XYZ file of C-alpha atoms in Angstrom:
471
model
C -35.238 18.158 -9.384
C -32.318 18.523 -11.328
C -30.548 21.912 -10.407
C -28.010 22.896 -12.749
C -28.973 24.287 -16.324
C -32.205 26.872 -16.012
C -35.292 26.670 -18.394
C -36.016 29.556 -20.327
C -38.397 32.061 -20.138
C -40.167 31.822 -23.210
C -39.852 28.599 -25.513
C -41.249 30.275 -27.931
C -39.466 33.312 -28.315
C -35.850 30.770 -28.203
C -37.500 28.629 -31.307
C -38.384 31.938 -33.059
C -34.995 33.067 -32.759
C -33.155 30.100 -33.595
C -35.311 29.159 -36.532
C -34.509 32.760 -37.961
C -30.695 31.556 -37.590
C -31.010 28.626 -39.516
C -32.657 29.877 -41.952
C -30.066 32.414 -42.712
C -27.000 30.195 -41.432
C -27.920 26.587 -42.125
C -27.727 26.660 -45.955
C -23.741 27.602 -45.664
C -23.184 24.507 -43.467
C -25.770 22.166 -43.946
C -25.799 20.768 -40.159
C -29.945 19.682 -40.118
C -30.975 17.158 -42.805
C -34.520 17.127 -41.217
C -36.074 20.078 -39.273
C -39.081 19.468 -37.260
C -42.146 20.815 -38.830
C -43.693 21.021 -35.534
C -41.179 23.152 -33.495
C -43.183 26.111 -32.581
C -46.286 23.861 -31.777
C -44.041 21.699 -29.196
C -42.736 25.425 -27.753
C -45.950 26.908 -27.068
C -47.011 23.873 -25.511
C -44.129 23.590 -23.057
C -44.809 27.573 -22.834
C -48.249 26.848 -21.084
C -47.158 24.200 -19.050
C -44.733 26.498 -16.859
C -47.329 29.175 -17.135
C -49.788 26.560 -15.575
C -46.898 26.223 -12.791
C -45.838 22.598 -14.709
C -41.937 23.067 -15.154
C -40.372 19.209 -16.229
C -36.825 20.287 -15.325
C -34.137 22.542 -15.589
C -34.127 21.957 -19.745
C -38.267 22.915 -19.856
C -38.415 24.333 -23.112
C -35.211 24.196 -24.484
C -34.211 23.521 -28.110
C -32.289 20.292 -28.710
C -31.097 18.702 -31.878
C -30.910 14.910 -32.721
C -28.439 13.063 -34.898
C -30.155 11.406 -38.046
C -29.130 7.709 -36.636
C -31.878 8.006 -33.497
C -35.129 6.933 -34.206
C -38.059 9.624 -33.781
C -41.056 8.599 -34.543
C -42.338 11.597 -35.809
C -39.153 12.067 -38.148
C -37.402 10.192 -40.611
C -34.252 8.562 -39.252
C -31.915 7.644 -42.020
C -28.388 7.089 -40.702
C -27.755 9.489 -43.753
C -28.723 6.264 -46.377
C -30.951 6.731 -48.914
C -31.612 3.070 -48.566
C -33.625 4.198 -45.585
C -34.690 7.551 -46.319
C -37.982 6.742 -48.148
C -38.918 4.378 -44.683
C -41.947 4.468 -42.778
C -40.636 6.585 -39.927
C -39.692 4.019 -36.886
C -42.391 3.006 -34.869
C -41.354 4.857 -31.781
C -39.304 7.123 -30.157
C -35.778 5.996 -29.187
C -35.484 6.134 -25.492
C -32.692 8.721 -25.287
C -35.627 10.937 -27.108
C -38.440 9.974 -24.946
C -36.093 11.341 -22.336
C -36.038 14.537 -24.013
C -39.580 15.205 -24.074
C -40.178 14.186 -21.074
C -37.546 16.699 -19.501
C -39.881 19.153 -21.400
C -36.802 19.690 -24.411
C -37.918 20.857 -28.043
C -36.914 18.330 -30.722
C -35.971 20.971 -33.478
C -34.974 18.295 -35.745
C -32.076 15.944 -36.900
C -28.732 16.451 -37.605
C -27.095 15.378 -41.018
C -23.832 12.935 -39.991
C -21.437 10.802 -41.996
C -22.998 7.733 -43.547
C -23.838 4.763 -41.650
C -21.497 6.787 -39.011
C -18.533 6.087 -40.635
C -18.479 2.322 -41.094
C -18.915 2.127 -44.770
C -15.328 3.035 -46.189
C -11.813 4.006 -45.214
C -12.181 6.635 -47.352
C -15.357 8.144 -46.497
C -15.993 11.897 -46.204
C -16.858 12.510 -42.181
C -19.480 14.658 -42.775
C -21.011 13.598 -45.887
C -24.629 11.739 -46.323
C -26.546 10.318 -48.897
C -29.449 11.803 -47.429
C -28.212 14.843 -46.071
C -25.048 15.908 -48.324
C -22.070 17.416 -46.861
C -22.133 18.877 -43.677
C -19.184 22.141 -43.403
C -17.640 23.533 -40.818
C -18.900 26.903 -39.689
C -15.466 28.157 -39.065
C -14.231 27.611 -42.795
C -16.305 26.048 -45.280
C -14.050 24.329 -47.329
C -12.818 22.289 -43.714
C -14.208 19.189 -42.302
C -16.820 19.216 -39.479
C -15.715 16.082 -38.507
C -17.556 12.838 -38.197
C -19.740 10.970 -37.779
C -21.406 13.569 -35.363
C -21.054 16.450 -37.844
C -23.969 18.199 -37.993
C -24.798 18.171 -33.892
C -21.035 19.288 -33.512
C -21.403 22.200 -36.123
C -24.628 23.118 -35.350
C -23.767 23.675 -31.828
C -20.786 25.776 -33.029
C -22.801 28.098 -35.065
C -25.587 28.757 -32.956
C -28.383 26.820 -34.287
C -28.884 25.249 -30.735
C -27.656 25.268 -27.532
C -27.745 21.050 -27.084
C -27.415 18.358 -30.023
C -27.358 14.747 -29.152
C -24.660 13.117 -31.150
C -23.411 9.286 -30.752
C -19.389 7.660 -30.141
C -18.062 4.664 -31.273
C -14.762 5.567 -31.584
C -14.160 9.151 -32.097
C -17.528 10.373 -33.173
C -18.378 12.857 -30.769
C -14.823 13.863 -29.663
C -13.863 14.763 -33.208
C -16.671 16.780 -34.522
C -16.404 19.047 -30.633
C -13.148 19.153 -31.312
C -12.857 20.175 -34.848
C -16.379 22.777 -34.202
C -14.860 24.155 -30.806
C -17.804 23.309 -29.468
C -18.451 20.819 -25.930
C -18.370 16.697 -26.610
C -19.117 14.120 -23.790
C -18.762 10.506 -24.620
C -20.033 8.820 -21.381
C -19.172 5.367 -20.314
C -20.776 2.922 -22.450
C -23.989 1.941 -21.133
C -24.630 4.731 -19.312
C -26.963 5.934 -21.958
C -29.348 3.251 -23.436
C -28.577 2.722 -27.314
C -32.255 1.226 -27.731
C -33.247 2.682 -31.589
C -29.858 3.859 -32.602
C -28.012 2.622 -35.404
C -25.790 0.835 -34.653
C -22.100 -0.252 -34.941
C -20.812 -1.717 -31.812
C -22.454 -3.063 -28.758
C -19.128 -2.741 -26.995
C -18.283 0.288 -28.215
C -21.541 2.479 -29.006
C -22.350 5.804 -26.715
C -25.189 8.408 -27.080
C -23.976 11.865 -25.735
C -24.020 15.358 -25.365
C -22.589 17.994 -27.510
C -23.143 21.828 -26.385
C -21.387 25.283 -25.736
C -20.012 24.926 -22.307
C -19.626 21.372 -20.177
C -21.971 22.403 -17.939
C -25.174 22.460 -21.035
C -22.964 19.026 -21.959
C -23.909 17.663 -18.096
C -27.122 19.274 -18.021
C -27.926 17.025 -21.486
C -26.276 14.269 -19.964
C -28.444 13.820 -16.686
C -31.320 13.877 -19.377
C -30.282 11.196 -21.638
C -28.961 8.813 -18.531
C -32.494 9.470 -17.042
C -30.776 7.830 -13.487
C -31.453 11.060 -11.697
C -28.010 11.748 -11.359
C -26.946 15.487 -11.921
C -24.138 15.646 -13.507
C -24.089 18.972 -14.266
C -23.938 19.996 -10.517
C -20.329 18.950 -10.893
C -19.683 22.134 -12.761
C -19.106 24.166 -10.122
C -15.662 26.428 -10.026
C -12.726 26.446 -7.134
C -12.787 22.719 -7.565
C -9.472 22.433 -9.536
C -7.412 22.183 -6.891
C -5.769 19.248 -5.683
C -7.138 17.184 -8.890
C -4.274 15.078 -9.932
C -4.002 15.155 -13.793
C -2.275 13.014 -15.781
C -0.472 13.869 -19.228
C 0.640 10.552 -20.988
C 2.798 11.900 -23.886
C 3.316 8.866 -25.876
C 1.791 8.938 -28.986
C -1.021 11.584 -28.169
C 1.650 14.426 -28.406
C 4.067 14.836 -31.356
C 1.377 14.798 -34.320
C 0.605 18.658 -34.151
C 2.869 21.724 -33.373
C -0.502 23.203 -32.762
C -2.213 20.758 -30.771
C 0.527 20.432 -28.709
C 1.220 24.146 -27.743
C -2.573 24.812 -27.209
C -2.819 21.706 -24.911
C 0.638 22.591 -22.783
C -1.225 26.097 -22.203
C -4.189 24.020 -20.814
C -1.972 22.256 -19.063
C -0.280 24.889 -17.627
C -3.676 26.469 -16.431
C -4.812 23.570 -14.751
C -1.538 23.731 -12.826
C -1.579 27.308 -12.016
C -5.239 26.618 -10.716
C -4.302 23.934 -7.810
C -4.516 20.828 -10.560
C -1.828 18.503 -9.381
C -0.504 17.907 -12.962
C 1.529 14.370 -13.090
C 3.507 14.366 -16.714
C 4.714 11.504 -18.434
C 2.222 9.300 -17.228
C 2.181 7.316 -20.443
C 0.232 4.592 -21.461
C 1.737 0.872 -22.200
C 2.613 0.465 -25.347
C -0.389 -0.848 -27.439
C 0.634 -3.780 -29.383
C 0.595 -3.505 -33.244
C -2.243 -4.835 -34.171
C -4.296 -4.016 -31.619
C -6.133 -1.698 -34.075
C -6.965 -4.761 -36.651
C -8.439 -6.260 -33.334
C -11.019 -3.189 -33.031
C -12.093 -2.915 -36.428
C -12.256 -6.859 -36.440
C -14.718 -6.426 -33.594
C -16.662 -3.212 -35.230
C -17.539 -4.904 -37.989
C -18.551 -8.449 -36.515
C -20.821 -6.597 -34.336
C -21.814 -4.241 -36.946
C -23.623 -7.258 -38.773
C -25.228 -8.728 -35.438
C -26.646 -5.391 -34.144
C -27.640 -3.925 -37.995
C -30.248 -6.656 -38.494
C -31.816 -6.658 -35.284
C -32.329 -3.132 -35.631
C -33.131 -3.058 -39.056
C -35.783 -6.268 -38.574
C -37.661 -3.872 -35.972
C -38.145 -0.872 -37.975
C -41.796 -0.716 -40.208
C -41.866 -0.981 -44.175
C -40.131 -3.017 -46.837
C -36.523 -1.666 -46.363
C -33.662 -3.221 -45.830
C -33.011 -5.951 -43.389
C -29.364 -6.953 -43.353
C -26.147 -5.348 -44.130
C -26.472 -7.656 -47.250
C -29.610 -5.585 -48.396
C -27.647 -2.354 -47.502
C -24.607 -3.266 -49.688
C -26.787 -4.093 -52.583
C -28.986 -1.216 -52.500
C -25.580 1.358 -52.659
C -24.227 -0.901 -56.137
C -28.292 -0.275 -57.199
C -28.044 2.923 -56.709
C -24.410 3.926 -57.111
C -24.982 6.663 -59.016
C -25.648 8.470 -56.120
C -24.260 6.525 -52.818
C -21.091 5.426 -54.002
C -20.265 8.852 -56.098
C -17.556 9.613 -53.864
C -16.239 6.463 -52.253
C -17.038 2.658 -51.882
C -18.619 0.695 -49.403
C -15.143 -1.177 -48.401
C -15.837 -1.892 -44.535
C -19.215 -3.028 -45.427
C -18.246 -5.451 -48.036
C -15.394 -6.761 -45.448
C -17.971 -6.978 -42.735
C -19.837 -9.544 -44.511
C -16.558 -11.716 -45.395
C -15.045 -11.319 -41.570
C -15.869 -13.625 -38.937
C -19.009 -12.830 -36.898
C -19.468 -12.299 -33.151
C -20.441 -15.807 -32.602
C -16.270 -16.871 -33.839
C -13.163 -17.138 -31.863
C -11.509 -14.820 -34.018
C -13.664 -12.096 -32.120
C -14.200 -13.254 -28.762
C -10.106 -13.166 -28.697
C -10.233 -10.217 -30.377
C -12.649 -8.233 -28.210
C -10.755 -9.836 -25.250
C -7.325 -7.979 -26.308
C -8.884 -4.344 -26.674
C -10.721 -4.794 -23.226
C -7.103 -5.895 -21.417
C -5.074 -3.375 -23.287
C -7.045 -0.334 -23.177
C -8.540 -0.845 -19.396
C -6.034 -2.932 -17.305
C -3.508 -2.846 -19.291
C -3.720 0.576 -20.136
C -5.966 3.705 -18.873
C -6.676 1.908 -15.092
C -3.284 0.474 -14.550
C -1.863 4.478 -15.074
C -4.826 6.023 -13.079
C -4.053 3.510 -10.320
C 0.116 3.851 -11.171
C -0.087 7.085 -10.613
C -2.869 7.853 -8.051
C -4.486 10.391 -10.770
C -8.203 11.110 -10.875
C -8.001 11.816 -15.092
C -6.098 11.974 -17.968
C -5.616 15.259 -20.124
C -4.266 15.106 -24.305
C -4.603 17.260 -27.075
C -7.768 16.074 -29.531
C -7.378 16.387 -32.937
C -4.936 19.135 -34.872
C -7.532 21.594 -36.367
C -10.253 20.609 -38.744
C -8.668 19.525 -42.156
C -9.769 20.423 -45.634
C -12.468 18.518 -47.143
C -11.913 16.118 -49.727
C -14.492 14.203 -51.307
C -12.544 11.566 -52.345
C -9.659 9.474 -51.149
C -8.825 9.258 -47.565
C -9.020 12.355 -45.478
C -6.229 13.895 -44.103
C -7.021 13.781 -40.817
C -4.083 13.942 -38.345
C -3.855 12.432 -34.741
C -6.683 11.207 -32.478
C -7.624 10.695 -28.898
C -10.024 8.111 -28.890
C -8.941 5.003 -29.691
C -8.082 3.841 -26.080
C -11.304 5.609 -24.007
C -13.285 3.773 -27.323
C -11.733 0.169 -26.792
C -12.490 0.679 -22.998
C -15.811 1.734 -23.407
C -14.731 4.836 -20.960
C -15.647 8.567 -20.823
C -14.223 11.376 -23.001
C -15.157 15.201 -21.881
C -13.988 17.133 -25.146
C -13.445 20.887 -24.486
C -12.698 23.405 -27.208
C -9.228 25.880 -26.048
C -8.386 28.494 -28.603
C -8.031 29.021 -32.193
C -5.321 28.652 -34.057
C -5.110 29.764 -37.787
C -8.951 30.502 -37.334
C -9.485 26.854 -36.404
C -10.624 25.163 -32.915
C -8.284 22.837 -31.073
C -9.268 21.101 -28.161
C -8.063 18.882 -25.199
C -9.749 15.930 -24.330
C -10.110 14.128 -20.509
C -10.159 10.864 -19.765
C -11.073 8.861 -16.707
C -11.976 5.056 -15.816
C -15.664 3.945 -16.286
C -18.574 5.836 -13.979
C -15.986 8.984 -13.597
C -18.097 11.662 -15.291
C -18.362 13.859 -12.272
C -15.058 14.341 -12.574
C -14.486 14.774 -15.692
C -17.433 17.951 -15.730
C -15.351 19.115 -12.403
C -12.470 19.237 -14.154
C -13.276 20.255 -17.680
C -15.738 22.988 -16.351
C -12.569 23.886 -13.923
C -9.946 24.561 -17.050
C -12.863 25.863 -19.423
C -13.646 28.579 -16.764
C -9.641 29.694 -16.911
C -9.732 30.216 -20.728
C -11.557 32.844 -22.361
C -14.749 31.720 -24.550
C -14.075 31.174 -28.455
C -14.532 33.605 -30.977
C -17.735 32.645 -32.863
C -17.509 31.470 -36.567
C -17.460 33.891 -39.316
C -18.452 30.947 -42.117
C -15.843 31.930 -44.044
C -14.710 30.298 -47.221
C -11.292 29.379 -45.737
C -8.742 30.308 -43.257
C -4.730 30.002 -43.268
C-alpha cells in the first residue's frame, strides 16, 4: 500500500464541510463549472467501506477536483466550449479518473479552465470559458488565476479541496500554482496516460497534480501514474543536504524584481539547509525561433489528436477543429465576445504532423531543450535539479487584448516533455510567487525530495482574503 498521505476519518463529514465552503466562497471565484450532484452519496459509500475494514489507499475518501477537459462519464466535459457543452457526457471515464475512484477519492466535480486550454487565441483570457466564465483569483479578484488550469489551481488555493487534477502543455499547471500559491507537478510526459483528455499535444500533453503542500501533490501523483510507485514517500525532511541545485540565470531571472528576490531567498534556504547550490548554470542559448518551432508543432498536433478524440465521444457534436471553428463564428455572440479564435484558424492553414515542416520542427525543440539544453547542464554540472523563479505575481485581468503576463518557466521542461514541481514561497504585494524545479525525465523523486525539503524551511502562506484588489 501506498504510505504517504492518510485517509480521513469521515468522508462525509470532509464533503459536508467543503461543500459549505463553496457555497459561500465559490461564487467570488468561480473555480467549479460543474459540481458533482452525487458527492455526499460517493462519501458515505467510501465511509462504509473503511468501516467494513475496506480502506483503497492512503486517499480513501478524499475530495478531489477534475479539470473540465477530462472526460467523466457521469459529468459533462466541455474543455470550457459551448460547442461541447450540450454533449452526451463521454462514454467513459478517462483513465486518470478511473484511477481516482479506484484509490477510493471523491470526484466533487470539474474545474472551469481557459478555453480549449489556451490554444484558441494569443489573446485569450487564461481563465476564461465559454462554459464556465471567468475563473478569479482568490487572492484578488480583479487578478488572473492563471491558465489553462485555473480553476484546479484556485480552488486549491481557497480551500475548496485539498487535490485538483489539472493538465500541462506548456505552462498550464505551473502558472495557475504559481499565480494561486498553491502546489503544481507537471510529471514527465507519459507518465500519466492522456487517454480522454483534450487534447493539444501528444509530445507535449501532461495530467498532474495540483494541492497545498508537495507531499498531497505526490500523494495525487502515485494515483494518477497508477505504477505503484510512491512518490510521495519522497517527502520526507533532512534530505536537503548534499542535493546539488542548479540556478541557470539566463533569461529566467531579470523579468521580476519580485520574482527574483523571493527566489534568491529560496535559494539561499536551500543552501543554508546542506543543498549544494551551483549558480550560473545557464542554459544554451535557445535559438530564435525555436518558439515558432513549438507552436508550429502545437498546432499540427492539435488537429491530429482533436479529431480522434472528438470522433470517440457520443452525440452529434463536433468532429474536427473545422467544426469547432465554425461553431465559435455561429455562435460568436457569445464565444468570440472577448477574443478570436486566431491559433485555431492558423492550425488549419499550417502544415500537419504528417509534413516535414514538423517532423524538423519537433526534432529542434527535442535537441534544444533536452541535449542541448536541460541534460547537457545537469550532466555539465553534476546537478540533480534545476531551481528558477515561476511567474512574477498574478497580473490583472483583462478581457481583451493580450494579457500582461510577465516571464515564464516552462517553455524548456514543456519542449522536453520533463518534470516541473511548482512550489508557492511568499507573498509579495498580497500576491503568491513561486519557484519552480526542474530535472531530466523519470526524476520526480527528486524533485518531491527537494521541493518538500525548501517548502518545509519557509513558513506556510497566508490564506486568501478574496479581496477586490491588492497593491
Amino acid at each position: 500500500m501506498l504510505s504517504s498521505a492518510s485517509s480521513v476519518s469521515s468522508s462525509v463529514a470532509e464533503v459536508e464541510r467543503l461543500l459549505d465552503r463553496i457555497a459561500t466562497v465559490d461564487p467570488l471565484i468561480r473555480s467549479i463549472c460543474t459540481p458533482a450532484p452525487d458527492a455526499l452519496e460517493q462519501a458515505r459509500a467510501l465511509d462504509a467501506e473503511a468501516a467494513a475494514g475496506r480502506v483503497r489507499g492512503p486517499l480513501h475518501g478524499r475530495a478531489v477536483l477534475v479539470k473540465d477537459n477530462i472526460d467523466t462519464a457521469d459529468l459533462p466535459t466541455t474543455a470550457g466550449s459551448l460547442a461541447l457543452a450540450e454533449q452526451p457526457h463521454p462514454a467513459a471515464d478517462a483513465p486518470i479518473v478511473q484511477r481516482l475512484r479506484e484509490a477510493g477519492m471523491v470526484v466533487l466535480g470539474k474545474t472551469n479552465l481557459s478555453e480549449w486550454a489556451n490554444i484558441r487565441d494569443v489573446a485569450s483570457t487564461s481563465g476564461w470559458s465559454g462554459y464556465g466564465g471567468l475563473t478569479r483569483n482568490p487572492y484578488a479578484l480583479d487578478r488572473s488565476a492563471g491558465g489553462s488550469s485555473s480553476g484546479s489551481g484556485a480552488a486549491v488555493a481557497a480551500g475548496l479541496a485539498a487535490y485538483a487534477v489539472g493538465t500541462e502543455t506548456d505552462g498550464s499547471i505551473a502558472c495557475p500554482a504559481a499565480y494561486n500559491g498553491c502546489v503544481g507537478l507537471k510529471p514527465t510526459v507519459g507518465l500519466v496516460p492522456t487517454d480522454g483528455v483534450v487534447p493539444i499535444s501528444a509530445s507535449q500533453d501532461a495530467p498532474g497534480s495540483m494541492a497545498a503542500s508537495v507531499r498531497d501533490a505526490a500523494a495525487l501523483l502515485s494515483v494518477l501514474a497508477g505504477n505503484g510507485v510512491d512518490h510521495a514517500a519522497h517527502a520526507v525532511d533532512g534530505r536537503l543536504a548534499g542535493k546539488r541545485v542548479g540556478v541557470p540565470r539566463g533569461p529566467y531571472w531579470g523579468w521580476s524584481d519580485a520574482a527574483d528576490a523571493a527566489a534568491e531567498r529560496a535559494v539561499a534556504a536551500l543552501s543554508a539547509a546542506g543543498a549544494v547550490v551551483v549558480d550560473g548554470t545557464d542554459l544554451p542559448g535557445l535559438p530564435d525561433t525555436i518558439w515558432e518551432d513549438e507552436l508550429l508543432v502545437l498546432l499540427a498536433e492539435l488537429g491530429t489528436g482533436l479529431a480522434a478524440y472528438l470522433s470517440r465521444r457520443p452525440g452529434d457534436g463536433p468532429r474536427t477543429l473545422e467544426d469547432v471553428v465554425a461553431f465559435n463564428r455561429e455562435h460568436a455572440d457569445v464565444e468570440l465576445e472577448h477574443f478570436g479564435q486566431g491559433l485555431l484558424e492558423q492550425a488549419l492553414e499550417g502544415p500537419g504532423t504528417d509534413s516535414e515542416e514538423y517532423a524538423a520542427a519537433r526534432a529542434r525543440c527535442v535537441a534544444a531543450a533536452r541535449e542541448g539544453g536541460i541534460d547537457r547542464v545537469l550532466r555539465e554540472h553534476d546537478l540533480d535539479a534545476l531551481v528558477t523563479p515561476s511567474y512574477d505575481r498574478a497580473h490583472r485581468i483583462k478581457l481583451k487584448g493580450p494579457e500582461d503576463l510577465v516571464g515564464s518557466c516552462s517553455g524548456v521542461p514543456a519542449m522536453a516533455g520533463y518534470p516541473l514541481l511548482t512550489v508557492p514561497t511568499e507573498l509579495v504585494d498580497g500576491l503568491p510567487v513561486a519557484v519552480s524545479f526542474w530535472g531530466t525525465a523519470g526524476s520526480e523523486a527528486t524533485l518531491v525530495e527537494i521541493a518538500h525539503g525548501y517548502e518545509s524551511l519557509r513558513d506556510p502562506l497566508p490564506p486568501p482574503t478574496f479581496a477586490e484588489t491588492v497593491g
